[in-house]
Every structure is written in structure tokens, then in C-alpha cells.
XYZ file of C-alpha atoms in Angstrom:
341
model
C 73.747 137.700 78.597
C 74.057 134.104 77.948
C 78.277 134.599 77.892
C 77.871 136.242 81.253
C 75.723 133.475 83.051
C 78.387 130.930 81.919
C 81.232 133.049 83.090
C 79.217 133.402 86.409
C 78.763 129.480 86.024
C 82.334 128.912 85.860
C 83.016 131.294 88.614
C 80.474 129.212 90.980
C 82.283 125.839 90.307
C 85.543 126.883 90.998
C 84.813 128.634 94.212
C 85.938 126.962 97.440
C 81.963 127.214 98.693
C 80.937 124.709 95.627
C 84.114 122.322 96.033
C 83.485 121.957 100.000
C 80.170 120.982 99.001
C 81.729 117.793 97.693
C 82.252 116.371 100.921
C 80.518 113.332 101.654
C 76.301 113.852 102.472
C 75.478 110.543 103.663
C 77.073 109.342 106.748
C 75.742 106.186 108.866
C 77.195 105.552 112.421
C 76.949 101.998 113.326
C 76.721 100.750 116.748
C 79.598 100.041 118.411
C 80.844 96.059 119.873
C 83.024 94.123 121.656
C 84.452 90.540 120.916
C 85.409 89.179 124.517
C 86.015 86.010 123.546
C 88.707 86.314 120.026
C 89.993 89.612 121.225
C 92.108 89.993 123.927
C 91.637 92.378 126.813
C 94.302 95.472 125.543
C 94.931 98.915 125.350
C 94.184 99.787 121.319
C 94.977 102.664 120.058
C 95.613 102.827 116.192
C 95.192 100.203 113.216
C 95.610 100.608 109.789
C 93.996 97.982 106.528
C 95.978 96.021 104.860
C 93.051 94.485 102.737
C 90.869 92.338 102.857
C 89.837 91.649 106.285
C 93.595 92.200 107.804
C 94.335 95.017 110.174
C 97.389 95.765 111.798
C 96.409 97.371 115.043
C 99.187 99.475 117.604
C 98.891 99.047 121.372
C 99.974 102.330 123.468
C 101.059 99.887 126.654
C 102.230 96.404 124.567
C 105.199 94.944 126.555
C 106.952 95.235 123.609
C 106.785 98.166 120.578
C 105.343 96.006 117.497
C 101.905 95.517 116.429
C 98.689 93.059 116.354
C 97.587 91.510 113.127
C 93.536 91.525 113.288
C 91.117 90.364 111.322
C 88.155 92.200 110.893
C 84.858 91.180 108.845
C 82.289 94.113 107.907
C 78.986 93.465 106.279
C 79.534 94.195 102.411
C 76.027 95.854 101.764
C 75.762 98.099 105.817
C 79.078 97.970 106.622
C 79.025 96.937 110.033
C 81.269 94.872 111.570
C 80.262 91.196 112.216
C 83.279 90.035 113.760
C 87.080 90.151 114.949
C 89.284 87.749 115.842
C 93.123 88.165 116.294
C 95.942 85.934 114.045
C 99.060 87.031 116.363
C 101.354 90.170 117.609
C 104.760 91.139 115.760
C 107.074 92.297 118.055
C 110.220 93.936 117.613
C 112.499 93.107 120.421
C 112.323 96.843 121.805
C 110.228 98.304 124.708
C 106.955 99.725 123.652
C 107.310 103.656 123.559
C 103.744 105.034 123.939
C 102.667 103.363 120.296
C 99.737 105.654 119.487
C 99.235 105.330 115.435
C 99.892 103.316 112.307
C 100.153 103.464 109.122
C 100.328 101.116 106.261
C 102.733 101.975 103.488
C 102.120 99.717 100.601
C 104.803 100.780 98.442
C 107.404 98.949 100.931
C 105.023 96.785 102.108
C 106.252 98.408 105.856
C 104.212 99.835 108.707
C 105.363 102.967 110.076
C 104.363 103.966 113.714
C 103.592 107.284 115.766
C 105.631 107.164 119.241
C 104.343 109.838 121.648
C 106.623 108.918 124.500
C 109.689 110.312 122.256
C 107.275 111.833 119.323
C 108.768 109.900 116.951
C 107.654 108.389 113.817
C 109.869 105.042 112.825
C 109.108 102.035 110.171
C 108.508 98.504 111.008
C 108.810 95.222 108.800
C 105.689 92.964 108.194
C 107.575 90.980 111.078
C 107.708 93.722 113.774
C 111.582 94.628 113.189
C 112.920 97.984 113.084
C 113.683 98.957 109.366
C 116.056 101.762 110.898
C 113.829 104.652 108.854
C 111.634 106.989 109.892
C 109.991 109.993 109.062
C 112.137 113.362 109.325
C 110.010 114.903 111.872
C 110.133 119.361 111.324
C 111.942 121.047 114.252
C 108.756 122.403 115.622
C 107.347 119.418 116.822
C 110.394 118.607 119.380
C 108.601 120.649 121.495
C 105.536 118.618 121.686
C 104.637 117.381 125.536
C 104.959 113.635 126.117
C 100.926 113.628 126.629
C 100.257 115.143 123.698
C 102.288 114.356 121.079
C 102.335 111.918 117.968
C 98.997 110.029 118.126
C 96.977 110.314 114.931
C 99.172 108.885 111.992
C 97.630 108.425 108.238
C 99.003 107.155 104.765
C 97.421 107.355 101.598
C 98.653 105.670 98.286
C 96.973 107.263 95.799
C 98.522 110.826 97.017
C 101.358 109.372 98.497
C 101.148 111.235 101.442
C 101.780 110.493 104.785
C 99.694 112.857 107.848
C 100.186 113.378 111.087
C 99.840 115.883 114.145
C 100.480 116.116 118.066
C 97.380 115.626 120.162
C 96.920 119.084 121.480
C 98.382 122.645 121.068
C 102.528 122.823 120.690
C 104.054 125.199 123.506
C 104.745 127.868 121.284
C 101.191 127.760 119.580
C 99.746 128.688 122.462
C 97.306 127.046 125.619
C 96.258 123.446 125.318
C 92.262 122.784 125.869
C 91.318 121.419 129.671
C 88.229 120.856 131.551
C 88.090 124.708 132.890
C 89.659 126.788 130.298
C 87.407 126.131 127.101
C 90.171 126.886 124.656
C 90.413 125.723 121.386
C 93.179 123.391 120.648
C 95.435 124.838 117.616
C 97.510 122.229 116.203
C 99.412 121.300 112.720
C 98.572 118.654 110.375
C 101.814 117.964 108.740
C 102.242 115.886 105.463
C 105.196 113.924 104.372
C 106.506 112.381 100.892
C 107.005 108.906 100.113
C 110.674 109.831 101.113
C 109.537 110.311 104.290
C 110.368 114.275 103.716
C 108.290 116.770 105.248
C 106.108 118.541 103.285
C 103.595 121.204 103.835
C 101.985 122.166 107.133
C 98.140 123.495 107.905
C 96.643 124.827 111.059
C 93.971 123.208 112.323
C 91.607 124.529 114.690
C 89.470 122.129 117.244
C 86.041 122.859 118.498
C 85.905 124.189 122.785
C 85.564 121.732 124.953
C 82.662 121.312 127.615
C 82.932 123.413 130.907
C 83.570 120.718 133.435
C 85.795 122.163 136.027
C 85.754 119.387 138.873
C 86.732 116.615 136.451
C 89.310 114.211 138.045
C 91.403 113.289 134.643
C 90.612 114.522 131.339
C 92.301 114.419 127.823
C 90.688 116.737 124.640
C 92.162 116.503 121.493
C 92.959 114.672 117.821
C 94.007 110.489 118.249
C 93.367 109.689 114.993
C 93.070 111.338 110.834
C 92.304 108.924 107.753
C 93.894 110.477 104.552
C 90.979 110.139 101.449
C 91.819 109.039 98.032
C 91.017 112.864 96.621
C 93.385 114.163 99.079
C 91.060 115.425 101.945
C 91.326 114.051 105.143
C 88.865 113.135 107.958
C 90.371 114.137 111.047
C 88.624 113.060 114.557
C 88.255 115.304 117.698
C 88.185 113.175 120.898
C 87.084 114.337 123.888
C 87.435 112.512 127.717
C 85.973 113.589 130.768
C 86.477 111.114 133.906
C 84.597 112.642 137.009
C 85.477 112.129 140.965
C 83.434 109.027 141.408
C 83.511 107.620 137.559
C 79.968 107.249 136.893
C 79.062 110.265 134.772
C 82.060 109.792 132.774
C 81.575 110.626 129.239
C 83.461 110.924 126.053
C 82.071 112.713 122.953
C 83.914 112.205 119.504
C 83.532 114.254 116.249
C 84.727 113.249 113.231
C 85.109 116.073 110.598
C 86.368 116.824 107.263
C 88.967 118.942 105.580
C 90.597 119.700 102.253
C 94.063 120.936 102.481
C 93.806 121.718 98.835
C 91.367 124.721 99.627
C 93.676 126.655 102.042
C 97.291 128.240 102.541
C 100.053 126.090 104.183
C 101.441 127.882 107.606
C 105.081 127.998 107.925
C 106.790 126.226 110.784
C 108.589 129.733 112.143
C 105.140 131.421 112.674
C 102.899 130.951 115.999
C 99.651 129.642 115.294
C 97.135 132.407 116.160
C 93.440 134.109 115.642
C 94.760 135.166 112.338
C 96.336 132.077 110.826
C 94.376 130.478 107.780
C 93.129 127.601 109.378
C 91.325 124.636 107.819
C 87.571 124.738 106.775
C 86.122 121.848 108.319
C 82.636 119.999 107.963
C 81.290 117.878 110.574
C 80.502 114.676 109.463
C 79.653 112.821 112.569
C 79.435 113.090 115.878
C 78.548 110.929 119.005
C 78.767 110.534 122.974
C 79.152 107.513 125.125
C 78.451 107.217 128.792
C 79.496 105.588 132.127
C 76.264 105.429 134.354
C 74.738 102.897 136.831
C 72.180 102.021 133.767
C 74.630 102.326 130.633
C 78.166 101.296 130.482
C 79.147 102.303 126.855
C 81.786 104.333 127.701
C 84.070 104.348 124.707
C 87.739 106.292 124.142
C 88.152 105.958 120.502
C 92.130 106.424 119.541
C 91.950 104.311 116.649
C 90.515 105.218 113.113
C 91.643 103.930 109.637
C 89.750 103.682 105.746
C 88.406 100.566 105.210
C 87.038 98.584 102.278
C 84.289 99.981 100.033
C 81.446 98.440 99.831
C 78.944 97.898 96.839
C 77.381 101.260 96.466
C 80.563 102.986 96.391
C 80.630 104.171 99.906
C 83.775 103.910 101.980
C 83.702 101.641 105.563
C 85.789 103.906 108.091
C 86.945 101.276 111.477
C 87.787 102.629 114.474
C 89.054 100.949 118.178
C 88.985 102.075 121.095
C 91.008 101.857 124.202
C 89.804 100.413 127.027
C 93.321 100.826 129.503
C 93.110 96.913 129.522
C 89.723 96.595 130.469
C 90.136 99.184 133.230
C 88.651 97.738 136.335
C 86.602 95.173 134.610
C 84.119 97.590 133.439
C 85.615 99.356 129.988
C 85.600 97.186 126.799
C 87.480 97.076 123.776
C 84.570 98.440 121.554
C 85.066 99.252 117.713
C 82.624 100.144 115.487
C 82.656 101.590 112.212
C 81.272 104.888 110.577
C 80.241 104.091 106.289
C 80.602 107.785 104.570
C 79.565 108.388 100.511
């Protein structure tokens, strides 16, 4: 009897229920804040850490493609963030080309940035200057739509793995999620090498959106994934509803986890549908902000990176949001950060 209870034992803690159960429990969302005065007004849309309190942070509509050098201070015991202020912007000589992610790749000590105007994926210099790499991009993704393409772009050392995916649902994948349809966004989270080879590929299914069929612009899908030290990733779920006459605007965000390690790579020549092994995920946060006569919080978060960790052993995860410059002087460039264990 006892040989069977420790064969059952060993079943238990090898079985993809007890290793999802790993993911982090505790999860603190801080409130969010603007600088005003030591950042300027921009349209942020992906940083990465560099350590210590450096950030370099991507702007979708720079006058120039480069990147922002930030500095960003976090309480060491909550995590919150206390304040930013920006050291200067690294430019690269080149028109900006929809700059939606970055991604810090310490080996090289280079940056390497998502481009959704021509979903492409190049490397930058520590000065802003083309390296002339870039990551070899699968065929698939070529058919990504200039709206939704490249935006969420995520490096991690310890796994030397690079992640990305395109916004929304690729043509041949199926219909992408709007305010009317409540579909659910299929997309691929792709992995590369520190070769910048592609490597495998998972399908990743988002949650429906909300039924809002009169909305005047709207945007649903994934801006941003941060790629753990264990090799799951947090991916975030974004979604943007701006109504006729703005106030009752709202954008809700989730922030989930998966482990790619836990389910079956798709192939690249296969459509993405009901029956494709998609990825497990685990809600880990979730919240909503609001544009209203009363409460101007409204907040599109693009940006999301790992941060420091603080004394406990819990991780500080930053995140920006874009503001479309301040759009007409009532949208600010909030961040705020979310501290997982």
C-alpha cells in the first residue's frame, strides 16, 4: 500500500494540474501615476530594464525610430514607483516605424525593437544606431495587418529566449476580436534563440471582448509579454473601447500567465482553430480604468517589462502607458507597477 501511495505521489507532482499550481499566488496592483513635470508629454509604448533604476522605453510616434533612456525608482519593500525622470532619447537617424516593443539583450549589450508598421523586429546599439541584425521573423507572420502586428516583444537571459506575437488574429488564423463580434483573438507566441533563429511556436487564445457595438474606435488585443526566469511568461490582454462622445471610454487590462513548457508547439503550416492545443493560462490580475466627467484615469497600457526584485523575493513588473501625446490635454502618461511572488 505504502509503494502505491508514493507512486500515486509521484504521479500528482508531475502532472500539469500540480506544476500550474506554481504560478505566482500573491499579486498586488499598485496605483497607477503620472510625472508631468520630469516626463515629457509622449506616446509610450514599450520599455525594457536595464538595472538598476534605467529603462529604455520605445515611442510608437518618436520623430525618429530610437529609444528613451528613463529612470525609474520603485519602493524596495511595496514596490511602487516613487518617481521617473528622463536622462535623454537615442536616436538612430531613421524615421520611426510604428516602434511598439523592446527588448534588452544583455549578452550584446543591444536593444532589439518590435516595428508594427513593417512587422519587423531589428537591433539597436546602446546609442540608437542600427546594428544591421534582426530577428528572422517565420513566413507566417508577413501576413500580419499593419494594426496588428509586432507589439509585445520580451527577452529573457536566463532562457535565452526572445518572445513575441502580432496584436490580434493573423488572416489565415481566422477573425480578429471587435466591438460587435465577441470573438476570441487566436494568435502565436513565437520564441527565438540567442541567434535570433526562430524557434518554437504556441497558440494562444484571448478572452471575448465586451459587446459594445456603437463604439467609435476600438483596439482588443496583446501589447505587451514579460518572459520569467523559469521560462513562463506573463502575457497581457488589453482591451480599448472609445465611445461617440469620449466620456464612458474605458479600457480593461488582464495580465495572465502561461507555461509553454506544459503544452505542444503548433506548426506554422496549420490554421489556428477550436482544436489546436492552446496555452493554459491563469489570470493573475486584472483591472479597468475610466474616462467620466468625475474620473479621468483612463489608461492604455502598451508597455510591460520585469523589474527588480525586491526583499522578499517577489518580482516588481513596470508598465507605461500611452497617452497619444497627451491626447487633447486630458490622457496622461500613467505607469504603475504590478509586484507578483
Amino acid at each position: 500500500m505504502k509503494e502505491k501511495t508514493s507512486l500515486l505521489l509521484f504521479i500528482l507532482l508531475l502532472s500539469p494540474r500540480f506544476l500550474f499550481s506554481q504560478e505566482p499566488q500573491r499579486v498586488r496592483i499598485h496605483p497607477q501615476h503620472h510625472f508631468q513635470h520630469t516626463v515629457p508629454k509622449g506616446n509610450y509604448s514599450g520599455l525594457t530594464w536595464l538595472g538598476g533604476d534605467r529603462y529604455a522605453v520605445v515611442s510608437d510616434k518618436a520623430p525618429q525610430s530610437g529609444f528613451f533612456i528613463f529612470h525609474i525608482q520603485t519602493d524596495t519593500v511595496s514596490g511602487e514607483i516613487t518617481g521617473i525622470r528622463t536622462e535623454r532619447f537615442c536616436p538612430s537617424g531613421e524615421p520611426n516605424r510604428d516602434e511598439e516593443g523592446i527588448a534588452f539583450f544583455p549578452k550584446d549589450s543591444t536593444l532589439l525593437i518590435s516595428r508594427e508598421a513593417d512587422n519587423s523586429i531589428l537591433e539597436y546599439g546602446m546609442d540608437g544606431r542600427l546594428t544591421g541584425r534582426r530577428l528572422a521573423i517565420p513566413r507566417i507572420f508577413h501576413s500580419a495587418s499593419p494594426r496588428y502586428g509586432f507589439e509585445a516583444l520580451t527577452y529573457n537571459a536566463v532562457t535565452h529566449r526572445f518572445w513575441t506575437t502580432t496584436e490580434s488574429t493573423l488572416a489565415g488564423d481566422g477573425e480578429q476580436a471587435d466591438a460587435g463580434n465577441r470573438v476570441c483573438n487566436r494568435i502565436r507566441l513565437q520564441s527565438f534563440d540567442d541567434n535570433f533563429q526562430p524557434g518554437s511556436q504556441y497558440a494562444y487564445q484571448m478572452d471575448a471582448p465586451e459587446h459594445h457595438p456603437s463604439a467609435s474606435n476600438y483596439a482588443m488585443g496583446v501589447p505587451a509579454m514579460a518572459a520569467m526566469d523559469d521560462g513562463r511568461l506573463l502575457v497581457l490582454e488589453r482591451e480599448f473601447l472609445v465611445t461617440p462622445g469620449k466620456l464612458g471610454s474605458f479600457v480593461i487590462n488582464r495580465l495572465f500567465c502561461v507555461n509553454p513548457a506544459l503544452s505542444a508547439p503548433v506548426s506554422p503550416d496549420r490554421r489556428l482553430d477550436a482544436d489546436s492545443p492552446y496555452l493554459r493560462k491563469k489570470l493573475l490580475a486584472a483591472w479597468k480604468t475610466t474616462l467620466t466627467l468625475f474620473r479621468q484615469s483612463l489608461a492604455n497600457y502598451e508597455g510591460m517589462c520585469l523589474g527588480p526584485h525586491l526583499a522578499d523575493g517577489s518580482r516588481v513588473v513596470v508598465l507605461c502607458a500611452d497617452s497619444q501625446n497627451q491626447y487633447g490635454g486630458i490622457l496622461r502618461d500613467w505607469f504603475r507597477t504590478v509586484v507578483i511572488r
